[in-house]
mmCIF file of C-alpha atoms in Angstrom:
data_model
loop_
_atom_site.group_PDB
_atom_site.id
_atom_site.type_symbol
_atom_site.label_atom_id
_atom_site.label_comp_id
_atom_site.label_asym_id
_atom_site.label_seq_id
_atom_site.Cartn_x
_atom_site.Cartn_y
_atom_site.Cartn_z
ATOM 1 C CA UNK C 295 8.651 -27.497 -2.197
ATOM 2 C CA UNK C 296 9.932 -26.515 -5.668
ATOM 3 C CA UNK C 297 11.979 -29.325 -7.203
ATOM 4 C CA UNK C 298 15.271 -28.910 -9.070
ATOM 5 C CA UNK C 299 13.262 -28.611 -12.300
ATOM 6 C CA UNK C 300 11.388 -25.339 -12.723
ATOM 7 C CA UNK C 301 7.731 -25.876 -11.915
ATOM 8 C CA UNK C 302 6.313 -22.462 -12.727
ATOM 9 C CA UNK C 303 2.725 -23.286 -11.748
ATOM 10 C CA UNK C 304 3.775 -24.688 -8.369
ATOM 11 C CA UNK C 305 5.893 -21.625 -7.647
ATOM 12 C CA UNK C 306 3.074 -19.266 -8.666
ATOM 13 C CA UNK C 307 0.720 -21.093 -6.305
ATOM 14 C CA UNK C 308 3.164 -20.585 -3.430
ATOM 15 C CA UNK C 309 3.481 -16.874 -4.128
ATOM 16 C CA UNK C 310 -0.293 -16.508 -4.595
ATOM 17 C CA UNK C 311 -0.879 -18.038 -1.167
ATOM 18 C CA UNK C 312 1.711 -15.786 0.488
ATOM 19 C CA UNK C 313 0.127 -12.697 -1.055
ATOM 20 C CA UNK C 314 -3.447 -13.770 -0.398
ATOM 21 C CA UNK C 315 -2.951 -14.450 3.292
ATOM 22 C CA UNK C 316 -0.655 -11.490 3.983
ATOM 23 C CA UNK C 317 -2.740 -8.901 2.122
ATOM 24 C CA UNK C 318 -6.053 -10.241 3.482
ATOM 25 C CA UNK C 319 -4.758 -9.869 7.035
ATOM 26 C CA UNK C 320 -3.452 -6.364 6.361
ATOM 27 C CA UNK C 321 -6.665 -5.325 4.583
ATOM 28 C CA UNK C 322 -8.756 -6.567 7.494
ATOM 29 C CA UNK C 323 -6.650 -4.588 9.977
ATOM 30 C CA UNK C 324 -7.039 -1.524 7.761
ATOM 31 C CA UNK C 325 -10.826 -1.908 7.566
ATOM 32 C CA UNK C 326 -11.154 -2.353 11.344
ATOM 33 C CA UNK C 327 -10.222 1.315 11.732
ATOM 34 C CA UNK C 328 -13.614 2.341 10.319
ATOM 35 C CA UNK C 329 -16.349 0.475 8.380
ATOM 36 C CA UNK C 330 -16.171 3.085 5.608
ATOM 37 C CA UNK C 331 -12.672 1.834 4.762
ATOM 38 C CA UNK C 332 -13.880 -1.602 3.717
ATOM 39 C CA UNK C 333 -14.318 -0.580 0.073
ATOM 40 C CA UNK C 334 -10.693 0.580 -0.019
ATOM 41 C CA UNK C 335 -9.453 -2.557 1.723
ATOM 42 C CA UNK C 336 -11.156 -4.741 -0.869
ATOM 43 C CA UNK C 337 -9.370 -2.868 -3.661
ATOM 44 C CA UNK C 338 -6.042 -3.528 -1.949
ATOM 45 C CA UNK C 339 -6.867 -7.242 -2.054
ATOM 46 C CA UNK C 340 -8.108 -7.055 -5.642
ATOM 47 C CA UNK C 341 -4.864 -5.437 -6.774
ATOM 48 C CA UNK C 342 -2.877 -8.600 -5.952
ATOM 49 C CA UNK C 343 -5.458 -11.182 -7.030
ATOM 50 C CA UNK C 344 -3.921 -11.785 -10.460
ATOM 51 C CA UNK C 345 -0.499 -11.880 -12.042
ATOM 52 C CA UNK C 346 2.127 -14.061 -13.652
ATOM 53 C CA UNK C 347 4.437 -13.644 -10.605
ATOM 54 C CA UNK C 348 7.455 -13.182 -12.850
ATOM 55 C CA UNK C 349 9.074 -10.646 -10.542
ATOM 56 C CA UNK C 350 8.875 -13.015 -7.614
ATOM 57 C CA UNK C 351 10.292 -15.778 -9.816
ATOM 58 C CA UNK C 352 13.288 -13.679 -10.836
ATOM 59 C CA UNK C 353 13.975 -12.815 -7.193
ATOM 60 C CA UNK C 354 13.726 -16.504 -6.261
ATOM 61 C CA UNK C 355 16.154 -17.548 -8.965
ATOM 62 C CA UNK C 356 18.522 -14.721 -8.091
ATOM 63 C CA UNK C 357 18.755 -16.546 -4.749
ATOM 64 C CA UNK C 358 18.878 -20.094 -6.093
ATOM 65 C CA UNK C 359 21.400 -19.330 -8.840
ATOM 66 C CA UNK C 360 23.769 -18.096 -6.121
ATOM 67 C CA UNK C 361 23.732 -21.592 -4.647
ATOM 68 C CA UNK C 362 21.090 -21.185 -1.950
ATOM 69 C CA UNK C 363 18.426 -23.858 -1.308
ATOM 70 C CA UNK C 364 14.673 -23.505 -1.608
ATOM 71 C CA UNK C 365 13.252 -21.455 1.267
ATOM 72 C CA UNK C 366 9.748 -20.474 2.325
ATOM 73 C CA UNK C 367 11.162 -17.299 3.865
ATOM 74 C CA UNK C 368 12.739 -16.412 0.533
ATOM 75 C CA UNK C 369 9.410 -16.992 -1.243
ATOM 76 C CA UNK C 370 7.831 -14.485 1.149
ATOM 77 C CA UNK C 371 10.596 -11.985 0.431
ATOM 78 C CA UNK C 372 10.186 -12.604 -3.313
ATOM 79 C CA UNK C 373 6.441 -12.042 -2.976
ATOM 80 C CA UNK C 374 7.172 -8.461 -1.949
ATOM 81 C CA UNK C 375 8.254 -7.817 -5.559
ATOM 82 C CA UNK C 376 4.659 -8.514 -6.596
ATOM 83 C CA UNK C 377 3.361 -5.908 -4.152
ATOM 84 C CA UNK C 378 5.698 -3.355 -5.733
ATOM 85 C CA UNK C 379 4.236 -4.332 -9.094
ATOM 86 C CA UNK C 380 0.650 -4.105 -7.807
ATOM 87 C CA UNK C 381 1.358 -0.611 -6.454
ATOM 88 C CA UNK C 382 2.919 0.452 -9.754
ATOM 89 C CA UNK C 383 -0.055 -0.850 -11.746
ATOM 90 C CA UNK C 384 -2.630 0.959 -9.592
ATOM 91 C CA UNK C 385 -0.687 4.189 -10.041
ATOM 92 C CA UNK C 386 -0.070 3.519 -13.748
ATOM 93 C CA UNK C 387 -3.760 2.886 -14.429
ATOM 94 C CA UNK C 388 -4.601 6.083 -12.596
ATOM 95 C CA UNK C 389 -2.045 8.141 -14.535
ATOM 96 C CA UNK C 390 -3.140 6.649 -17.867
ATOM 97 C CA UNK C 391 -6.854 6.706 -16.967
ATOM 98 C CA UNK C 392 -7.095 3.044 -17.986
ATOM 99 C CA UNK C 393 -10.472 1.440 -17.384
ATOM 100 C CA UNK C 394 -9.556 -2.265 -17.398
ATOM 101 C CA UNK C 395 -6.859 -4.565 -16.056
ATOM 102 C CA UNK C 396 -7.118 -8.357 -16.026
ATOM 103 C CA UNK C 397 -10.579 -7.909 -17.524
ATOM 104 C CA UNK C 398 -11.876 -6.065 -14.445
ATOM 105 C CA UNK C 399 -12.368 -2.367 -13.659
ATOM 106 C CA UNK C 400 -9.189 -0.696 -12.486
ATOM 107 C CA UNK C 401 -9.039 0.591 -8.905
ATOM 108 C CA UNK C 402 -10.098 4.171 -9.641
ATOM 109 C CA UNK C 403 -12.992 2.968 -11.812
ATOM 110 C CA UNK C 404 -14.189 0.389 -9.266
ATOM 111 C CA UNK C 405 -13.995 2.934 -6.460
ATOM 112 C CA UNK C 406 -15.970 5.439 -8.540
ATOM 113 C CA UNK C 407 -18.813 2.935 -8.728
ATOM 114 C CA UNK C 408 -18.712 2.512 -4.958
ATOM 115 C CA UNK C 409 -18.911 6.304 -4.505
ATOM 116 C CA UNK C 410 -21.429 7.091 -7.246
ATOM 117 C CA UNK C 411 -23.901 8.798 -4.884
ATOM 118 C CA UNK C 412 -21.224 11.079 -3.431
ATOM 119 C CA UNK C 413 -20.408 14.571 -4.771
ATOM 120 C CA UNK C 414 -17.259 14.696 -6.941
ATOM 121 C CA UNK C 415 -17.179 10.896 -6.935
ATOM 122 C CA UNK C 416 -14.670 10.619 -9.798
ATOM 123 C CA UNK C 417 -12.118 12.866 -8.075
ATOM 124 C CA UNK C 418 -12.621 11.095 -4.756
ATOM 125 C CA UNK C 419 -12.171 7.692 -6.434
ATOM 126 C CA UNK C 420 -8.908 8.791 -8.068
ATOM 127 C CA UNK C 421 -7.594 10.048 -4.741
ATOM 128 C CA UNK C 422 -8.515 6.774 -3.036
ATOM 129 C CA UNK C 423 -6.847 4.751 -5.804
ATOM 130 C CA UNK C 424 -3.648 6.753 -5.349
ATOM 131 C CA UNK C 425 -3.708 5.843 -1.655
ATOM 132 C CA UNK C 426 -4.355 2.165 -2.473
ATOM 133 C CA UNK C 427 -1.147 2.202 -4.500
ATOM 134 C CA UNK C 428 0.724 3.940 -1.697
ATOM 135 C CA UNK C 429 -0.466 1.356 0.818
ATOM 136 C CA UNK C 430 0.585 -1.512 -1.449
ATOM 137 C CA UNK C 431 4.106 -0.085 -1.731
ATOM 138 C CA UNK C 432 4.270 0.196 2.052
ATOM 139 C CA UNK C 433 3.095 -3.398 2.404
ATOM 140 C CA UNK C 434 5.835 -4.527 0.010
ATOM 141 C CA UNK C 435 8.478 -3.303 2.408
ATOM 142 C CA UNK C 436 6.677 -4.839 5.367
ATOM 143 C CA UNK C 437 6.405 -8.273 3.737
ATOM 144 C CA UNK C 438 10.090 -8.149 2.818
ATOM 145 C CA UNK C 439 11.388 -7.315 6.294
ATOM 146 C CA UNK C 440 9.040 -9.810 8.015
ATOM 147 C CA UNK C 441 9.817 -12.614 5.542
ATOM 148 C CA UNK C 442 11.752 -14.619 8.123
ATOM 149 C CA UNK C 443 15.168 -14.215 6.486
ATOM 150 C CA UNK C 444 18.051 -13.243 8.794
ATOM 151 C CA UNK C 445 18.510 -9.523 9.384
ATOM 152 C CA UNK C 446 22.027 -9.673 7.942
ATOM 153 C CA UNK C 447 20.669 -11.039 4.660
ATOM 154 C CA UNK C 448 17.981 -8.351 4.498
ATOM 155 C CA UNK C 449 20.555 -5.665 5.201
ATOM 156 C CA UNK C 450 22.550 -6.667 2.124
ATOM 157 C CA UNK C 451 19.518 -6.027 -0.083
ATOM 158 C CA UNK C 452 18.268 -2.808 1.497
ATOM 159 C CA UNK C 453 20.205 -0.393 -0.793
ATOM 160 C CA UNK C 454 18.707 -2.111 -3.815
ATOM 161 C CA UNK C 455 15.201 -1.244 -2.614
ATOM 162 C CA UNK C 456 16.062 2.429 -2.762
ATOM 163 C CA UNK C 457 17.386 2.000 -6.306
ATOM 164 C CA UNK C 458 14.302 0.032 -7.350
ATOM 165 C CA UNK C 459 11.900 2.752 -6.168
ATOM 166 C CA UNK C 460 14.017 5.593 -7.560
ATOM 167 C CA UNK C 461 14.317 4.049 -11.019
ATOM 168 C CA UNK C 462 10.693 2.924 -11.228
ATOM 169 C CA UNK C 463 9.407 6.395 -10.376
ATOM 170 C CA UNK C 464 11.942 8.006 -12.728
ATOM 171 C CA UNK C 465 10.654 5.829 -15.577
ATOM 172 C CA UNK C 466 7.035 6.720 -14.832
ATOM 173 C CA UNK C 467 7.956 10.426 -14.715
ATOM 174 C CA UNK C 468 9.790 10.161 -18.042
ATOM 175 C CA UNK C 469 6.753 8.566 -19.657
ATOM 176 C CA UNK C 470 4.509 11.379 -18.403
ATOM 177 C CA UNK C 471 6.970 14.072 -19.513
ATOM 178 C CA UNK C 472 7.176 12.617 -23.039
ATOM 179 C CA UNK C 473 3.513 11.619 -23.508
ATOM 180 C CA UNK C 474 1.988 13.530 -26.410
ATOM 181 C CA UNK C 475 5.349 14.692 -27.792
ATOM 182 C CA UNK C 476 6.481 13.857 -31.278
ATOM 183 C CA UNK C 477 7.898 10.306 -31.178
ATOM 184 C CA UNK C 478 11.665 9.945 -30.758
ATOM 185 C CA UNK C 479 13.123 6.445 -30.926
ATOM 186 C CA UNK C 480 15.596 7.100 -28.093
ATOM 187 C CA UNK C 481 12.894 8.068 -25.601
ATOM 188 C CA UNK C 482 10.782 4.869 -25.442
ATOM 189 C CA UNK C 483 13.805 2.655 -24.849
ATOM 190 C CA UNK C 484 14.891 4.794 -21.905
ATOM 191 C CA UNK C 485 11.333 4.788 -20.518
ATOM 192 C CA UNK C 486 11.185 1.012 -20.970
ATOM 193 C CA UNK C 487 14.487 0.504 -19.179
ATOM 194 C CA UNK C 488 13.567 2.543 -16.119
ATOM 195 C CA UNK C 489 9.807 2.079 -15.909
ATOM 196 C CA UNK C 490 9.721 -1.672 -16.568
ATOM 197 C CA UNK C 491 12.942 -3.533 -17.378
ATOM 198 C CA UNK C 492 14.779 -2.826 -14.154
ATOM 199 C CA UNK C 493 12.013 -3.550 -11.646
ATOM 200 C CA UNK C 494 10.633 -6.486 -13.628
ATOM 201 C CA UNK C 495 13.807 -8.529 -14.103
ATOM 202 C CA UNK C 496 17.107 -6.912 -13.131
ATOM 203 C CA UNK C 497 16.277 -5.574 -9.666
ATOM 204 C CA UNK C 498 14.419 -8.703 -8.452
ATOM 205 C CA UNK C 499 17.382 -10.819 -9.599
ATOM 206 C CA UNK C 500 19.852 -8.500 -7.874
ATOM 207 C CA UNK C 501 17.788 -8.452 -4.675
ATOM 208 C CA UNK C 502 17.599 -12.250 -4.658
ATOM 209 C CA UNK C 503 21.324 -12.370 -5.287
ATOM 210 C CA UNK C 504 22.088 -9.858 -2.526
ATOM 211 C CA UNK C 505 20.012 -11.876 -0.074
ATOM 212 C CA UNK C 506 22.036 -14.934 -1.052
ATOM 213 C CA UNK C 507 25.414 -13.171 -0.836
ATOM 214 C CA UNK C 508 26.127 -13.310 -4.588
ATOM 215 C CA UNK C 509 29.561 -12.093 -5.629
ATOM 216 C CA UNK C 510 30.278 -9.190 -7.973
ATOM 217 C CA UNK C 511 30.693 -11.314 -11.092
ATOM 218 C CA UNK C 512 27.331 -12.981 -10.589
ATOM 219 C CA UNK C 513 25.626 -9.657 -9.935
ATOM 220 C CA UNK C 514 27.108 -8.298 -13.189
ATOM 221 C CA UNK C 515 25.769 -11.384 -14.953
ATOM 222 C CA UNK C 516 22.315 -10.786 -13.525
ATOM 223 C CA UNK C 517 22.301 -7.262 -14.960
ATOM 224 C CA UNK C 518 23.581 -8.482 -18.332
ATOM 225 C CA UNK C 519 20.680 -10.947 -18.430
ATOM 226 C CA UNK C 520 18.049 -8.806 -16.737
ATOM 227 C CA UNK C 521 18.231 -5.536 -18.645
ATOM 228 C CA UNK C 522 17.760 -6.849 -22.200
ATOM 229 C CA UNK C 523 15.141 -9.332 -21.009
ATOM 230 C CA UNK C 524 13.217 -6.631 -19.160
ATOM 231 C CA UNK C 525 13.256 -4.521 -22.307
ATOM 232 C CA UNK C 526 11.988 -7.487 -24.331
ATOM 233 C CA UNK C 527 9.169 -7.920 -21.803
ATOM 234 C CA UNK C 528 7.972 -4.341 -22.268
ATOM 235 C CA UNK C 529 8.409 -4.412 -26.045
ATOM 236 C CA UNK C 530 6.070 -7.412 -26.041
ATOM 237 C CA UNK C 531 3.630 -5.373 -23.959
ATOM 238 C CA UNK C 532 3.820 -2.601 -26.575
ATOM 239 C CA UNK C 533 2.773 -5.050 -29.278
ATOM 240 C CA UNK C 534 0.046 -6.621 -27.147
ATOM 241 C CA UNK C 535 -1.210 -3.159 -26.264
ATOM 242 C CA UNK C 536 -2.279 -2.541 -29.871
ATOM 243 C CA UNK C 537 -2.474 -5.994 -31.460
ATOM 244 C CA UNK C 538 -3.265 -8.333 -28.563
ATOM 245 C CA UNK C 539 -6.598 -10.026 -27.987
ATOM 246 C CA UNK C 540 -8.428 -8.046 -25.257
ATOM 247 C CA UNK C 541 -10.018 -11.293 -24.078
ATOM 248 C CA UNK C 542 -6.525 -12.532 -23.217
ATOM 249 C CA UNK C 543 -4.777 -9.304 -22.217
ATOM 250 C CA UNK C 544 -7.691 -8.083 -20.106
ATOM 251 C CA UNK C 545 -7.137 -4.539 -21.424
ATOM 252 C CA UNK C 546 -8.486 -2.421 -24.265
ATOM 253 C CA UNK C 547 -6.345 -1.897 -27.389
ATOM 254 C CA UNK C 548 -7.188 1.804 -27.449
ATOM 255 C CA UNK C 549 -5.217 3.070 -24.448
ATOM 256 C CA UNK C 550 -1.776 3.601 -26.004
ATOM 257 C CA UNK C 551 -3.154 5.480 -29.022
ATOM 258 C CA UNK C 552 -5.662 7.529 -27.060
ATOM 259 C CA UNK C 553 -2.971 8.417 -24.554
ATOM 260 C CA UNK C 554 -0.347 9.108 -27.268
ATOM 261 C CA UNK C 555 2.149 7.242 -25.107
ATOM 262 C CA UNK C 556 5.859 7.101 -25.977
ATOM 263 C CA UNK C 557 6.003 3.432 -26.945
ATOM 264 C CA UNK C 558 8.742 1.886 -29.056
ATOM 265 C CA UNK C 559 6.127 0.623 -31.511
ATOM 266 C CA UNK C 560 4.777 4.104 -32.110
ATOM 267 C CA UNK C 561 8.257 5.629 -32.323
ATOM 268 C CA UNK C 562 9.405 3.044 -34.856
ATOM 269 C CA UNK C 563 6.252 3.626 -36.912
ATOM 270 C CA UNK C 564 6.856 7.390 -36.886
ATOM 271 C CA UNK C 565 10.530 7.008 -37.793
ATOM 272 C CA UNK C 566 9.818 5.218 -41.063
ATOM 273 C CA UNK C 567 6.504 6.886 -41.930
ATOM 274 C CA UNK C 568 6.162 9.196 -44.924
ATOM 275 C CA UNK C 569 4.985 12.774 -44.542
ATOM 276 C CA UNK C 570 1.460 11.746 -45.535
ATOM 277 C CA UNK C 571 1.432 8.862 -43.061
ATOM 278 C CA UNK C 572 2.680 11.146 -40.281
ATOM 279 C CA UNK C 573 -0.172 13.532 -40.998
ATOM 280 C CA UNK C 574 -2.608 10.632 -40.733
ATOM 281 C CA UNK C 575 -1.079 9.550 -37.424
ATOM 282 C CA UNK C 576 -1.019 13.111 -36.101
ATOM 283 C CA UNK C 577 -4.781 13.329 -36.650
ATOM 284 C CA UNK C 578 -5.414 10.151 -34.631
ATOM 285 C CA UNK C 579 -2.893 10.049 -31.803
ATOM 286 C CA UNK C 580 -4.072 11.440 -28.474
ATOM 287 C CA UNK C 581 -7.745 11.626 -29.418
ATOM 288 C CA UNK C 582 -9.809 10.694 -26.372
ATOM 289 C CA UNK C 583 -12.786 9.936 -28.640
ATOM 290 C CA UNK C 584 -10.798 7.489 -30.783
ATOM 291 C CA UNK C 585 -12.949 4.492 -31.708
ATOM 292 C CA UNK C 586 -12.337 1.104 -33.294
ATOM 293 C CA UNK C 587 -12.120 2.585 -36.782
ATOM 294 C CA UNK C 588 -9.435 5.027 -35.698
ATOM 295 C CA UNK C 589 -7.500 2.224 -34.010
ATOM 296 C CA UNK C 590 -7.695 0.142 -37.170
ATOM 297 C CA UNK C 591 -6.353 3.065 -39.207
ATOM 298 C CA UNK C 592 -3.317 3.303 -36.903
ATOM 299 C CA UNK C 593 -2.789 -0.457 -37.068
ATOM 300 C CA UNK C 594 -2.998 -0.367 -40.870
ATOM 301 C CA UNK C 595 -0.200 2.203 -41.068
ATOM 302 C CA UNK C 596 1.928 0.181 -38.651
ATOM 303 C CA UNK C 597 1.438 -3.056 -40.548
ATOM 304 C CA UNK C 598 2.091 -1.432 -43.930
ATOM 305 C CA UNK C 599 5.402 -0.108 -42.605
ATOM 306 C CA UNK C 600 6.208 -3.451 -40.928
ATOM 307 C CA UNK C 601 6.823 -1.692 -37.605
ATOM 308 C CA UNK C 602 5.506 -4.669 -35.578
ATOM 309 C CA UNK C 603 8.032 -6.897 -37.368
ATOM 310 C CA UNK C 604 10.809 -4.544 -36.328
ATOM 311 C CA UNK C 605 9.671 -4.721 -32.690
ATOM 312 C CA UNK C 606 9.608 -8.532 -32.944
ATOM 313 C CA UNK C 607 13.217 -8.419 -34.155
ATOM 314 C CA UNK C 608 14.138 -6.215 -31.189
ATOM 315 C CA UNK C 609 12.485 -8.688 -28.804
ATOM 316 C CA UNK C 610 14.281 -11.671 -30.350
ATOM 317 C CA UNK C 611 17.656 -9.931 -30.225
ATOM 318 C CA UNK C 612 17.219 -9.041 -26.556
ATOM 319 C CA UNK C 613 16.106 -12.524 -25.515
ATOM 320 C CA UNK C 614 19.102 -14.002 -27.330
ATOM 321 C CA UNK C 615 21.427 -11.524 -25.623
ATOM 322 C CA UNK C 616 19.966 -12.348 -22.211
ATOM 323 C CA UNK C 617 20.120 -16.127 -22.556
ATOM 324 C CA UNK C 618 23.563 -16.079 -24.178
ATOM 325 C CA UNK C 619 24.992 -14.425 -21.098
ATOM 326 C CA UNK C 620 23.654 -17.170 -18.817
ATOM 327 C CA UNK C 621 26.074 -19.711 -20.247
ATOM 328 C CA UNK C 622 29.057 -17.578 -19.250
ATOM 329 C CA UNK C 623 28.115 -17.600 -15.556
ATOM 330 C CA UNK C 624 28.681 -21.253 -14.655
ATOM 331 C CA UNK C 625 25.345 -21.469 -12.800
ATOM 332 C CA UNK C 626 23.844 -24.673 -11.414
ATOM 333 C CA UNK C 627 22.104 -26.512 -14.252
ATOM 334 C CA UNK C 628 18.640 -26.174 -12.753
ATOM 335 C CA UNK C 629 19.131 -22.399 -12.382
ATOM 336 C CA UNK C 630 20.219 -21.997 -16.013
ATOM 337 C CA UNK C 631 17.214 -24.040 -17.146
ATOM 338 C CA UNK C 632 14.817 -22.013 -15.004
ATOM 339 C CA UNK C 633 16.161 -18.633 -16.097
ATOM 340 C CA UNK C 634 16.072 -19.737 -19.746
ATOM 341 C CA UNK C 635 12.440 -20.825 -19.364
ATOM 342 C CA UNK C 636 11.588 -17.556 -17.609
ATOM 343 C CA UNK C 637 13.176 -15.580 -20.442
ATOM 344 C CA UNK C 638 10.895 -17.202 -22.977
ATOM 345 C CA UNK C 639 7.770 -16.929 -20.810
ATOM 346 C CA UNK C 640 8.471 -13.211 -20.264
ATOM 347 C CA UNK C 641 8.981 -12.387 -23.935
ATOM 348 C CA UNK C 642 6.857 -14.923 -25.833
ATOM 349 C CA UNK C 643 3.341 -14.551 -24.491
ATOM 350 C CA UNK C 644 -0.191 -13.486 -25.376
ATOM 351 C CA UNK C 645 -1.088 -11.544 -22.232
#
């Protein structure tokens, strides 16, 4: 059981076990249909093998902060948030053509290796990866409704699932629609809010709160905490994407520049760049053959303009806004402490 103090490692272990056993059972049932499906089933399992389990933690504390006790059924329901995340990452890696996640080949790359003797292996692997993501999203709903919580509790949260999926997909679509366009500082923040902030912090908190029967004031407080913190989380990812240590992030630093993605870091760099610096950036952004030297040239411009410092200021301001709102909600002390700790672990990290 999780004690009144927030034991992040113990909670992560509980969620890991829920996901491991549930997904292994589902993957085995999937593979029983035909032996050829085993390679796909293993990728479904691989997709949930790693993670910080922050989304599950926010769902859990959305429940606990509303006055509910620790519950194994709630941990199962919270674990479904991680399956949503796993599905989103498989699809995101496919859309971005990313080769690595958590230091291992992404689903479409791993499946390509398994199909290397087949004609059109790369296309087949991408199609299979898309279906892996689809299956993971389906499993998220299944884990949620079979969590063991009363049907009346689950019914209170059902509308939020529709909002979660709608906003997550809207954010991904916005990123695709704006990828490669000239940077505009208003665009990345909207992409961040819908693609990441809402389903990472706000929606898990609201779902946990709905399960617990949280009142309107508490739900408003969850949003006031969750939205700025979710934005801080993704702004940190933007920085780690270009300046993080690949040994710790498990991803290459080249993806955002090669993909010319609408990140806040890039938009802020563009906003304050001179005409000459914009020309230099224009020659590098979106180049699929960009190498380490090209990446270093982009980093040099960013550092000279102090764009990373500006993103750090944005992160700090959002974390302060999120945690400040907690003290207005009159939460149980252990819930305030846990949500404060989660805010810092989400925004101050190296991977």
